[in-house]
Structures are given as structure tokens and as C-alpha cells.
């Protein structure tokens, strides 16, 4: 018997929180951006937005009964299990599954996250036996880590490595196994409960800080919509159906448009100039800035990436990567940054 899905609060019905919604959409268009870290106080729609995003996205076509959720037709990135099934003559079948949010519990172990290899079985039969972990389930889906700042650092490293490479490597006693692990990583945290080390912050592609609405009208609308949803979930979702479908179509178009976008040297120069001005170490920020600008241009239906796209996403890419001293928060002076942009980038 199939499990009946409960109505999910629609993504397009979330009031305000525009930066958070934009950061999530950019990562859906281009998951190689490296995920989103959402920082903010409790009750600011962080978890609601993540679940709403999964409900917004179209269903996926996968290989039926694949524990790693391999995408149907993408045989260059198929897992060893699917390849083995093909080589044995099995006729693989296609299945359509909904996008899911895979949550990572804070008590997870490395084996639970990456999966395990049965060494005894390998020694006895000469064949690998892999027990999938959270990263296998997350392939093609959204991996959500609430209170990511409370997760062990080595597990955060493991997640970020897989998110960046799109592959999960498992090695035990000289036996290795790898499978695709392409997911949209979303971490949320309350800064009052501690921060992430700068080295880990830098690994998150984008960061947004969310706060409760301060505008009375907007705040009233938050309550009004929530009460309407709780009173009649199906009816509320039905009222948002057209807007949800419009955004879903735009995302699918943007994913296709992204592949056709070219990046001119002028855009690269803009990205690295901004990074240098803000004193960001390394080159990861430059690369992420360009990827995010491309995703933004694709989302807005553009045929080319412009300076304005780089500037638009810089507040999502750079503040958490700026140099800071011990016990100091990174300081992003929006006024000074705007003046510098006007003088050196926009007027050039």
C-alpha cells in the first residue's frame, strides 16, 4: 500500500525571507555551488522552506531498486551495483520517485553517513557488499542537517567533500567502493548555540542569515497564511497550485539554460576583483561567485552572465569567507561595499 503524502506548506506561500529562498533555488539550479548554510533564530521558516523546496521540485526518474538512487539514463555516473546488474544481464527498469528531504541526525556515525562495506563477505566470496548510508539515500535529493554546528567536524567535512565532488568514497581494510552522491546540501543553525569553524564555513557555497519579519503587515500575513494552511491544508495548497507550477517550470528551464551560458573574461575579472577587495582567502570564493552568478542569470532567464549577476550574489557568497580574528564575527560593511562597487565596477 502506498503511503499517502501529507500536504506540505507551499514554497511560494512563504512570506519574505527572499535571500533564503533565492539561495535555495540557486543551489537547485546548480548543486555544485556547494550547499546553503542558513543561520537564524528559531521560528523563521528555515525547516519549512527546506521541506517546501523538496515538494516544489519535479519527480525524478531513477533506476528501480537501486539503493543509491542512480538517475535513469546517466550510465556514466551509475553506481557499481547498477553496473553489476547490467553486466549480469538483468534488464534494469525505470521508476519515478518524488524528491525527498533526507535528514541527518546529530547522533550519526561515520558508517551511518557514508555506508559500510562487509569485509567478511568480501574475503569469503571475493565480491563487495555495500550497506548504503545517508549519502546514498541523499543522491538526487536534498540532504538537510539541522543544527549543523553541533555535528562533529569530521562528519561535516565528509558531507562537504561529497557535496563538492558528487561522489562518496568508502574504503575499509583495502576494499573500496564509490557511488554518486549528488545532492543539494542545506544546513541550518542558531548562532546562539555556537558557530562553525572558519574552515568549515568556507566549504558551504552560500550563507544566509534569516530574522523574523519586523514589518507589521508582513508579520500579520505570516500568521494569516499559516492559520489558513492549518485550517484547510488541501485547499490552501490548491490555491497556490498555479504559482507553484510556474516556479517549477522556471526552475526546469533555468537548469537547461545554465548549460548554455558562457562566462566572459569581464565576469571573471569582476568576481576576483570583488573577492580581493573584501580580503577573501583562496580561490573557492571566486569559483563559487561565478557559479552562483551563472545560476542567478539562468533563473532570471538571461542568455549571458552580467556584472549585475555577480554583484547580486556576492552577499550570499562572500561574507562568511571574509578574514576575521579570533572571537570576532566577519564584518561585511554593506555601505562601504556599495560605494566601492559604484566606483570600481558599475561605473567601469
Short mmCIF file of C-alpha atoms in Angstrom, two decimals:
data_model
loop_
_atom_site.label_atom_id
_atom_site.label_comp_id
_atom_site.label_asym_id
_atom_site.label_seq_id
_atom_site.Cartn_x
_atom_site.Cartn_y
_atom_site.Cartn_z
CA UNK A 1 0.00 0.00 0.00
CA UNK A 2 1.45 3.38 -0.99
CA UNK A 3 1.96 5.93 1.75
CA UNK A 4 -0.36 8.91 1.46
CA UNK A 5 1.63 12.15 1.32
CA UNK A 6 0.62 14.87 3.74
CA UNK A 7 0.21 18.38 2.30
CA UNK A 8 3.39 20.46 2.58
CA UNK A 9 3.31 24.21 3.09
CA UNK A 10 3.96 25.66 -0.42
CA UNK A 11 7.31 27.30 -1.16
CA UNK A 12 5.64 30.20 -2.95
CA UNK A 13 3.46 30.93 0.10
CA UNK A 14 6.42 31.69 2.38
CA UNK A 15 6.28 35.39 3.25
CA UNK A 16 9.54 37.35 2.91
CA UNK A 17 12.90 35.59 3.54
CA UNK A 18 13.83 36.40 -0.06
CA UNK A 19 17.57 35.77 0.33
CA UNK A 20 16.97 32.33 1.84
CA UNK A 21 14.59 31.37 -0.96
CA UNK A 22 16.98 32.68 -3.61
CA UNK A 23 19.94 30.76 -2.15
CA UNK A 24 17.95 27.52 -2.13
CA UNK A 25 16.80 27.98 -5.73
CA UNK A 26 20.33 28.76 -6.96
CA UNK A 27 21.59 25.50 -5.44
CA UNK A 28 18.81 23.55 -7.10
CA UNK A 29 19.78 25.02 -10.47
CA UNK A 30 23.46 24.25 -9.88
CA UNK A 31 24.15 21.85 -6.96
CA UNK A 32 27.92 22.23 -7.49
CA UNK A 33 27.64 25.63 -5.80
CA UNK A 34 28.13 23.58 -2.64
CA UNK A 35 25.04 23.97 -0.49
CA UNK A 36 23.44 26.59 1.71
CA UNK A 37 24.07 27.41 5.35
CA UNK A 38 21.03 29.13 6.89
CA UNK A 39 21.72 30.91 10.16
CA UNK A 40 18.94 32.35 12.24
CA UNK A 41 16.77 32.29 15.30
CA UNK A 42 14.07 29.71 15.91
CA UNK A 43 10.73 30.01 14.13
CA UNK A 44 11.94 31.78 10.99
CA UNK A 45 10.73 29.17 8.45
CA UNK A 46 14.13 27.52 7.93
CA UNK A 47 12.85 23.93 8.10
CA UNK A 48 9.58 24.88 6.40
CA UNK A 49 11.49 26.28 3.42
CA UNK A 50 13.60 23.13 3.01
CA UNK A 51 10.59 20.80 3.01
CA UNK A 52 8.66 23.16 0.75
CA UNK A 53 11.55 23.18 -1.71
CA UNK A 54 11.50 19.38 -2.00
CA UNK A 55 7.74 19.44 -2.57
CA UNK A 56 8.18 22.10 -5.27
CA UNK A 57 10.72 20.15 -7.33
CA UNK A 58 9.61 17.71 -10.04
CA UNK A 59 9.72 13.94 -9.56
CA UNK A 60 12.91 12.13 -10.60
CA UNK A 61 13.43 9.22 -12.96
CA UNK A 62 15.72 6.67 -11.32
CA UNK A 63 16.85 3.07 -11.71
CA UNK A 64 14.24 0.92 -9.94
CA UNK A 65 15.51 -0.79 -6.77
CA UNK A 66 18.87 0.99 -6.81
CA UNK A 67 19.96 1.68 -3.20
CA UNK A 68 21.97 4.69 -4.40
CA UNK A 69 19.11 6.28 -6.34
CA UNK A 70 21.01 6.36 -9.65
CA UNK A 71 19.47 8.66 -12.25
CA UNK A 72 17.89 6.78 -15.12
CA UNK A 73 19.93 7.05 -18.32
CA UNK A 74 23.03 8.58 -16.67
CA UNK A 75 25.11 5.42 -17.07
CA UNK A 76 28.45 7.28 -16.91
CA UNK A 77 27.70 8.02 -13.25
CA UNK A 78 25.93 4.80 -12.32
CA UNK A 79 26.91 3.04 -9.09
CA UNK A 80 28.81 -0.30 -9.14
CA UNK A 81 25.62 -2.09 -8.09
CA UNK A 82 23.73 -0.92 -11.20
CA UNK A 83 26.73 -1.67 -13.41
CA UNK A 84 26.94 -5.18 -11.92
CA UNK A 85 23.25 -5.77 -12.52
CA UNK A 86 23.65 -4.70 -16.17
CA UNK A 87 26.72 -6.91 -16.69
CA UNK A 88 24.86 -9.91 -15.27
CA UNK A 89 22.21 -9.48 -17.97
CA UNK A 90 19.47 -8.08 -15.75
CA UNK A 91 17.10 -5.74 -17.55
CA UNK A 92 17.02 -2.59 -15.45
CA UNK A 93 13.72 -0.77 -15.13
CA UNK A 94 12.88 2.90 -14.75
CA UNK A 95 10.98 4.27 -11.76
CA UNK A 96 9.62 7.72 -10.99
CA UNK A 97 10.05 8.90 -7.42
CA UNK A 98 9.29 12.20 -5.65
CA UNK A 99 12.06 14.48 -4.45
CA UNK A 100 12.81 13.79 -0.77
CA UNK A 101 14.37 15.59 2.16
CA UNK A 102 16.91 13.27 3.80
CA UNK A 103 17.62 14.40 7.35
CA UNK A 104 20.91 13.65 9.07
CA UNK A 105 20.54 13.04 12.82
CA UNK A 106 23.18 14.65 15.05
CA UNK A 107 23.93 11.26 16.63
CA UNK A 108 25.02 9.79 13.28
CA UNK A 109 28.28 7.86 12.99
CA UNK A 110 30.63 7.89 10.01
CA UNK A 111 29.36 4.44 8.95
CA UNK A 112 25.76 5.67 9.13
CA UNK A 113 26.63 8.65 6.92
CA UNK A 114 28.97 7.09 4.34
CA UNK A 115 27.74 3.47 4.43
CA UNK A 116 29.63 0.30 5.29
CA UNK A 117 31.46 -2.49 3.50
CA UNK A 118 31.06 -6.09 4.65
CA UNK A 119 34.73 -7.11 4.79
CA UNK A 120 33.96 -10.68 5.87
CA UNK A 121 31.68 -11.15 2.84
CA UNK A 122 34.37 -9.70 0.53
CA UNK A 123 37.02 -12.07 1.88
CA UNK A 124 34.71 -15.08 1.69
CA UNK A 125 33.21 -14.51 -1.76
CA UNK A 126 35.59 -12.06 -3.44
CA UNK A 127 32.63 -9.74 -4.05
CA UNK A 128 31.91 -6.35 -2.48
CA UNK A 129 28.79 -5.98 -0.33
CA UNK A 130 27.84 -2.40 0.43
CA UNK A 131 25.34 -1.26 3.04
CA UNK A 132 24.16 2.20 1.90
CA UNK A 133 24.32 5.15 4.26
CA UNK A 134 22.71 8.55 4.36
CA UNK A 135 24.76 9.83 1.40
CA UNK A 136 23.39 7.07 -0.85
CA UNK A 137 19.82 7.95 0.14
CA UNK A 138 20.57 11.64 -0.42
CA UNK A 139 21.74 11.13 -4.02
CA UNK A 140 19.46 13.22 -6.21
CA UNK A 141 17.59 14.57 -3.17
CA UNK A 142 18.01 17.31 -0.56
CA UNK A 143 20.29 16.49 2.40
CA UNK A 144 19.17 18.51 5.40
CA UNK A 145 21.27 18.92 8.55
CA UNK A 146 19.53 20.84 11.30
CA UNK A 147 21.87 22.33 13.94
CA UNK A 148 24.85 21.54 11.69
CA UNK A 149 27.08 23.50 14.09
CA UNK A 150 26.52 20.75 16.67
CA UNK A 151 27.60 17.95 14.28
CA UNK A 152 31.11 16.51 14.69
CA UNK A 153 33.60 18.37 12.49
CA UNK A 154 34.81 15.22 10.72
CA UNK A 155 31.23 14.41 9.66
CA UNK A 156 30.72 17.95 8.35
CA UNK A 157 33.95 17.51 6.38
CA UNK A 158 32.64 14.22 4.99
CA UNK A 159 29.38 15.83 3.87
CA UNK A 160 31.08 18.80 2.27
CA UNK A 161 33.60 16.59 0.43
CA UNK A 162 30.79 14.51 -1.05
CA UNK A 163 28.77 17.63 -1.93
CA UNK A 164 31.75 19.17 -3.73
CA UNK A 165 32.78 16.04 -5.66
CA UNK A 166 29.39 14.49 -6.21
CA UNK A 167 30.83 11.14 -5.18
CA UNK A 168 31.00 9.22 -1.89
CA UNK A 169 34.14 7.11 -1.38
CA UNK A 170 34.17 4.34 1.21
CA UNK A 171 37.34 2.40 2.00
CA UNK A 172 37.78 -0.30 4.65
CA UNK A 173 40.72 -2.68 5.04
CA UNK A 174 41.93 -2.04 1.49
CA UNK A 175 38.50 -2.60 -0.05
CA UNK A 176 36.93 0.47 -1.68
CA UNK A 177 33.52 1.40 -3.06
CA UNK A 178 32.19 4.61 -4.54
CA UNK A 179 28.78 5.78 -5.68
CA UNK A 180 27.24 9.03 -6.96
CA UNK A 181 26.27 11.45 -4.21
CA UNK A 182 24.82 14.46 -5.96
CA UNK A 183 22.54 16.28 -3.57
CA UNK A 184 21.54 19.76 -2.51
CA UNK A 185 23.06 20.30 0.93
CA UNK A 186 21.21 22.55 3.35
CA UNK A 187 22.48 23.15 6.87
CA UNK A 188 20.68 25.26 9.43
CA UNK A 189 21.90 26.57 12.76
CA UNK A 190 21.15 29.01 15.54
CA UNK A 191 24.30 31.15 16.11
CA UNK A 192 23.42 31.43 19.80
CA UNK A 193 24.31 27.72 20.12
CA UNK A 194 27.83 28.12 18.72
CA UNK A 195 29.43 28.69 15.34
CA UNK A 196 31.19 26.56 12.74
CA UNK A 197 34.97 26.72 12.34
CA UNK A 198 36.00 29.16 9.55
CA UNK A 199 37.46 26.24 7.56
CA UNK A 200 34.02 24.60 7.51
CA UNK A 201 32.15 27.84 6.88
CA UNK A 202 34.26 28.34 3.75
CA UNK A 203 33.14 24.96 2.42
CA UNK A 204 29.48 26.00 2.30
CA UNK A 205 28.77 27.60 -1.06
CA UNK A 206 26.26 30.17 0.18
CA UNK A 207 25.22 31.53 3.53
CA UNK A 208 22.15 33.49 4.51
CA UNK A 209 21.06 34.96 7.82
CA UNK A 210 17.33 34.99 8.49
CA UNK A 211 15.42 37.07 11.00
CA UNK A 212 11.79 37.29 11.97
CA UNK A 213 9.76 39.81 9.98
CA UNK A 214 9.71 43.27 11.58
CA UNK A 215 7.11 44.80 9.28
CA UNK A 216 3.67 44.59 10.93
CA UNK A 217 1.80 43.94 7.67
CA UNK A 218 4.20 41.19 6.61
CA UNK A 219 4.17 39.67 10.06
CA UNK A 220 0.37 39.58 10.06
CA UNK A 221 0.45 37.90 6.66
CA UNK A 222 2.76 35.17 8.02
CA UNK A 223 0.21 34.34 10.71
CA UNK A 224 -2.78 34.67 8.37
CA UNK A 225 -1.35 32.21 5.82
CA UNK A 226 -0.27 29.72 8.45
CA UNK A 227 -3.71 29.67 10.04
CA UNK A 228 -5.29 29.17 6.61
CA UNK A 229 -2.96 26.25 5.90
CA UNK A 230 -3.67 24.58 9.25
CA UNK A 231 -7.42 25.04 8.79
CA UNK A 232 -7.54 23.54 5.28
CA UNK A 233 -4.16 22.21 4.02
CA UNK A 234 -5.51 20.79 0.76
CA UNK A 235 -7.48 23.92 -0.09
CA UNK A 236 -4.54 26.20 0.75
CA UNK A 237 -2.18 24.16 -1.44
CA UNK A 238 -4.75 24.15 -4.24
CA UNK A 239 -4.91 27.96 -4.11
CA UNK A 240 -1.11 28.07 -4.58
CA UNK A 241 -1.07 25.43 -7.32
CA UNK A 242 -0.66 27.79 -10.30
CA UNK A 243 2.14 29.78 -8.65
CA UNK A 244 3.93 26.58 -7.66
CA UNK A 245 3.69 25.22 -11.21
CA UNK A 246 5.01 28.49 -12.65
CA UNK A 247 8.09 28.43 -10.39
CA UNK A 248 8.65 24.72 -11.06
CA UNK A 249 8.65 25.37 -14.83
CA UNK A 250 11.08 28.28 -14.39
CA UNK A 251 13.49 26.07 -12.45
CA UNK A 252 13.45 23.36 -15.10
CA UNK A 253 14.07 25.97 -17.83
CA UNK A 254 16.88 27.52 -15.77
CA UNK A 255 18.65 24.17 -15.37
CA UNK A 256 18.68 23.77 -19.15
CA UNK A 257 19.68 27.40 -19.73
CA UNK A 258 22.64 27.08 -17.31
CA UNK A 259 24.35 24.57 -19.61
CA UNK A 260 24.36 27.08 -22.47
CA UNK A 261 25.70 30.09 -20.55
CA UNK A 262 29.20 31.33 -21.34
CA UNK A 263 31.37 33.29 -18.94
CA UNK A 264 33.37 36.14 -20.46
CA UNK A 265 36.67 37.40 -19.01
CA UNK A 266 34.92 40.58 -17.87
CA UNK A 267 32.79 38.49 -15.50
CA UNK A 268 35.81 36.62 -14.15
CA UNK A 269 37.60 39.93 -13.56
CA UNK A 270 34.57 41.30 -11.71
CA UNK A 271 34.38 38.22 -9.46
CA UNK A 272 38.05 38.15 -8.49
CA UNK A 273 38.16 41.93 -8.02
CA UNK A 274 35.30 41.76 -5.51
CA UNK A 275 36.94 38.85 -3.65
CA UNK A 276 40.26 40.69 -3.44
CA UNK A 277 38.61 43.88 -2.23
CA UNK A 278 36.83 42.05 0.59
CA UNK A 279 40.01 40.22 1.62
CA UNK A 280 38.78 36.69 0.98
CA UNK A 281 41.41 33.95 1.14
CA UNK A 282 41.83 31.24 -1.50
CA UNK A 283 40.08 30.77 -4.82
CA UNK A 284 36.99 28.87 -3.71
CA UNK A 285 35.11 32.13 -3.26
CA UNK A 286 35.92 33.26 -6.82
CA UNK A 287 34.70 29.99 -8.30
CA UNK A 288 31.53 29.93 -6.19
CA UNK A 289 30.83 33.56 -7.06
CA UNK A 290 30.92 32.76 -10.78
CA UNK A 291 28.81 29.59 -10.40
CA UNK A 292 26.20 31.42 -8.33
CA UNK A 293 26.12 34.31 -10.81
CA UNK A 294 25.54 31.83 -13.64
CA UNK A 295 22.70 30.17 -11.72
CA UNK A 296 21.18 33.58 -10.98
CA UNK A 297 21.37 34.62 -14.63
CA UNK A 298 19.75 31.31 -15.63
CA UNK A 299 16.99 31.76 -13.04
CA UNK A 300 16.13 35.18 -14.42
CA UNK A 301 16.01 33.91 -17.98
CA UNK A 302 19.15 35.63 -19.25
CA UNK A 303 21.24 34.43 -22.19
CA UNK A 304 24.51 35.82 -20.76
CA UNK A 305 26.01 36.45 -17.33
CA UNK A 306 26.38 40.14 -16.48
CA UNK A 307 28.29 42.11 -13.84
CA UNK A 308 24.99 42.72 -12.08
CA UNK A 309 24.57 38.97 -11.59
CA UNK A 310 27.96 38.72 -9.85
CA UNK A 311 27.15 41.71 -7.64
CA UNK A 312 23.69 40.34 -6.82
CA UNK A 313 25.00 37.05 -5.38
CA UNK A 314 28.12 38.42 -3.68
CA UNK A 315 26.25 38.95 -0.41
CA UNK A 316 25.43 35.23 -0.39
CA UNK A 317 28.92 34.02 -1.30
CA UNK A 318 31.43 36.25 0.47
CA UNK A 319 30.52 37.49 3.99
CA UNK A 320 31.15 34.12 5.70
CA UNK A 321 34.53 33.83 3.94
CA UNK A 322 35.95 37.19 4.98
CA UNK A 323 39.01 37.15 7.20
CA UNK A 324 38.32 37.54 10.90
CA UNK A 325 40.35 37.36 14.05
CA UNK A 326 39.81 35.02 17.00
CA UNK A 327 36.45 35.58 18.75
CA UNK A 328 35.41 38.02 16.03
CA UNK A 329 32.49 37.83 13.63
CA UNK A 330 33.18 38.55 9.99
CA UNK A 331 32.28 42.15 9.23
CA UNK A 332 30.57 42.95 5.96
CA UNK A 333 30.04 46.70 5.62
CA UNK A 334 27.25 46.98 3.04
CA UNK A 335 27.61 50.75 2.77
CA UNK A 336 31.34 50.66 2.08
CA UNK A 337 30.87 47.74 -0.32
CA UNK A 338 28.16 49.56 -2.29
CA UNK A 339 30.37 52.65 -2.62
CA UNK A 340 33.31 50.56 -3.82
CA UNK A 341 31.10 48.73 -6.34
CA UNK A 342 29.80 52.02 -7.71
CA UNK A 343 33.31 53.44 -8.12
CA UNK A 344 35.21 50.42 -9.39
CA UNK A 345 32.74 48.00 -11.01
CA UNK A 346 29.46 49.56 -12.02
CA UNK A 347 30.96 52.77 -13.47
CA UNK A 348 33.77 50.94 -15.28
#
